[in-house]
Amino acid sequence: MKHDMVTITIDGRKTSVPVGTTILAAAQQMGIHIPVLCHHPKLTVTGACRVCIVEIGGQPVTSCTAVAEEGMEVTTASPYIEGLRRDIVDLILSDHPYDCMVCERAGDCELQELAYKYSIRQPVFQGERRIYTKRDGNPFIERDMEKCILCGRCVKVCDEVQGVGAIDYAYKGFETKICPPFERDLDCEFCGQCIAVCPTGALVSKPSLGKGRKRNVNTVETVCPYCGCGCNITYDVVKNEVIRARSRQDTINEGWLCVKGKFGFSFINSPDRLTTPLIRKDGKLVPAGWDEALDLIGERLRKIRAADGPDAIAGLSSARCTNEENYLFQKLMRAGVGTNNVDHCARY
Amino acid sequence: MANDSIEIKVCLGTSGSAAGGEEVLRLFKHHVQEQGVEARVGRRCSPSKVGCRGFCSKDVLVDVILDGSKTTYQLVTPNMVERIVLEHVIDGKPIAEWTVKEEYASFHAKQHKIVLGPCGEIDPESIDDYIAMRGYRAARKAITQMKPEEVIGQVITSGLRGRGGSGFGTGEKWRVCRGAPGDVKYAVCNIGEVNRPLAEGNPHAIIEGLLVGGYAIGAAKGFLYIRERYHRSVERLSIALEQARERGFVGRNIFGTGFDFEMEFSFGTEAFICGEETALMESIEGKRAMPRVRPPFPAYAGLWGRPTVINNAETFSNIPLIIGMGGEWFSKIGTATSKGTKVFTLSGKVRNNGLVEIPMGMPFREIVYGIGGGIEGDKTLKGIQVGGPSGGIIPTSMLDMGLDYEHLARVGSIVGSGGMVVFDEDDCIVNVAKFYLEFLQRESCGKCVPCRIGTKRMSELLTKITEGKGEENDLRTMERLAGVMATTSLCGLGRTAPNPFLTSFNHFRDEYLAHIREKKCPAGVCTALITFSVLAEKCKACGLCKRACPAGAITGAPKQPHVIDPEKCVKCGACYRACKFKAIKKA
């Protein structure tokens, strides 16, 4: 095994890491924090933001791209490096709106954290800022491209994880912008993965706008109710209302959600939502208790099976149930009722 | 091309064509036939097209070669053709008043044309012309008699370094790529703007060089990467490629050795960044041209993740010479560490503008005053921008410095793609730096922060200075910004982007300070810092300035000195140029 490892020194501490490990990954394993803006552990390397620079042999090198080599000496936070990092953050802030007070991501923004860390109230490098007045008309994703720092995470998640490629870079130079083709309104799957990876407030969930920022919410860990995949969801809840759906990276679904999990939670507080069984009495659906409803179903199933045999009965279940529930349902139909007439909207 | 035939060579490079070369060639053919030249003089005479010979300011250039003696005519227009045919071709009397003047000889005398040599001599659309000058012999020798390692050895011996950007050793690059694991490898030739004369004048040398390169690294596929807009280059290269394929120099089983090598075009769009090799590869793959992170280097993982060598057309054009004449021969040209020659586009305020090829190490003085013929109007030389937009400005004090990779690096410039712009006393150095930074800002791919925003901020600060709003603190801010850009940018574009500012600021500090402290532009270029006024004692009240003024800013009655209203003046300088009595003062 030994020859597959390389030994490097980071900030005076020796460590052995597998061949091919980046300096950033090695430092993270040692608990050494290196700031990043474009790097994302689930996406391929971009190397765009340059804030993860470290000093190797006196030269500034981006730690997200530099691969550990035997005997490498790395300094992650010399005054020289911190000065360069400060100036890079300064440059980003010089082209960023100063509206943290109304930003959805305040308190949960990776850029804001770096501005705080380097105490940049007014950028040294001042100048023109990109102004975009066009707002995207889609119902789910608010795209405020003035806040975009062009880290490219959204482009990569859309391409590499989702396989959609709905957005990409357009234009050149200072005018470079991430947008759908021909700057049309976003017309994609609306999985919202781009929101999940955006380090700033450039991409936020439209249904959640103005309903509560990260520090003002309670979080509830749950499982997505939409299908058998069982994705883990973290709901942000304010005053007993779910305002936002997120997912953590350390979950079975690695933090990724689809449009339903990401945006489909408004039914929870909908007045149209059924909360009790309904039984049709005299042509009208009337609310009933669970015992009454289950008794009625059992009685009717028995009668039909006695009169016309079990194959007169068919069962249709829902993909919104869990796998376990669907397993039990087919068991009920096959073993209990005695028919193979069982299906569900996503097929057994 | 028997010795007793009469040759008429019409320059049909981009410049020659633009000057009307197509029509000139057509008329030569017409008159040669109509006058029955071949019958009358009893010799073959076929006018042909040739590529650019560099002296574009005098196009259309036409060579008439009669009895081994070459006469070159300059500024040939269609109505001159008949007389040349009658008096020179038939009667054997050259028309002295139309021939090139002394500067044509001095322009060429100091040059060392090994790569550009055939341009302007052979018909670029004829593979036979190329073969007649030993074309494809180097490829035959390399592929049939030499092992790939021996080819690479010769290139290493030659000392050839990349002619496109950073000047990395070509042989070394090939060696690494050959040694990189993988069955599928690619060779890519980037045909950039400055390579167009090569593609137009001697396209087969590029194809032969790429073929040898492909053989050396073990590639079966080569790409000719070129902007589609370079129509003539594309056309000539396409013809050349088709001819090479017909003769079996490209395709399967080349020279019967079993070596297969295919070549195809990959068309780029309008982007400066495509000169960066990893962005170029993205472009070939059909993606947006944005540089990749390195490592891995292209020699290990390039096109579609395969080991790839990218060189530009000038580098590849040197290869047939190196293989044909030997690496030793090549290494005798140039300096200890910069071998061979370099093609430059000499432009700006020199008398002789054009495309030049000089041995590495030639002092700038010789380039400007020898080849370039000195400064137009005998004005004072101010500086020379070398290496394209991201190169640096060389001041007059360094005129005796030799042009090579090391010297340029030492003064913060690069050989780059081979642009050379000469500035004189009428050029404002701050404005020049601003111009280049604005260009680089527009051409930044937008990927990394220091380049995308840094070039913007730097061009803003330079604009501020040219507008007379600069403060001394801005200079410190720019130096700090330049440091961030040069050390943390992702690719060469961002890393070299501060060069125009840094070099100009280092060498022309006074001019920057004049803009800031005295709010003056010493060259009289920055419109916000100059005022036009009439010198009453010199004004003859002729009214020329009044008529030239587009803004109606000049008033004056007959026999009364005229007056410029500074409120209305748009500082276009029309009055300054119109006045015959030097009565307009620009300050």
Coordinates of C-alpha atoms in Angstrom, one line a residue, chain B residues 349-351 368-369 372-382 423-426:
Chain B
K349 CA 4.9 54.1 -37.1
V350 CA 7.8 52.5 -39.0
R351 CA 8.3 53.4 -42.6
V368 CA 13.2 49.3 -36.5
Y369 CA 15.8 51.2 -38.3
G372 CA 11.6 49.0 -40.7
G373 CA 13.5 51.9 -42.3
G374 CA 13.1 54.1 -39.3
I375 CA 10.2 56.1 -38.0
E376 CA 7.7 57.7 -40.4
G377 CA 8.3 61.4 -40.8
D378 CA 11.6 61.2 -38.9
K379 CA 9.8 61.5 -35.6
T380 CA 11.2 60.2 -32.4
L381 CA 10.7 56.5 -31.5
K382 CA 8.9 56.1 -28.2
F423 CA 5.1 53.9 -31.3
D424 CA 6.5 57.3 -31.8
E425 CA 6.3 60.6 -29.9
D426 CA 2.7 61.2 -31.1

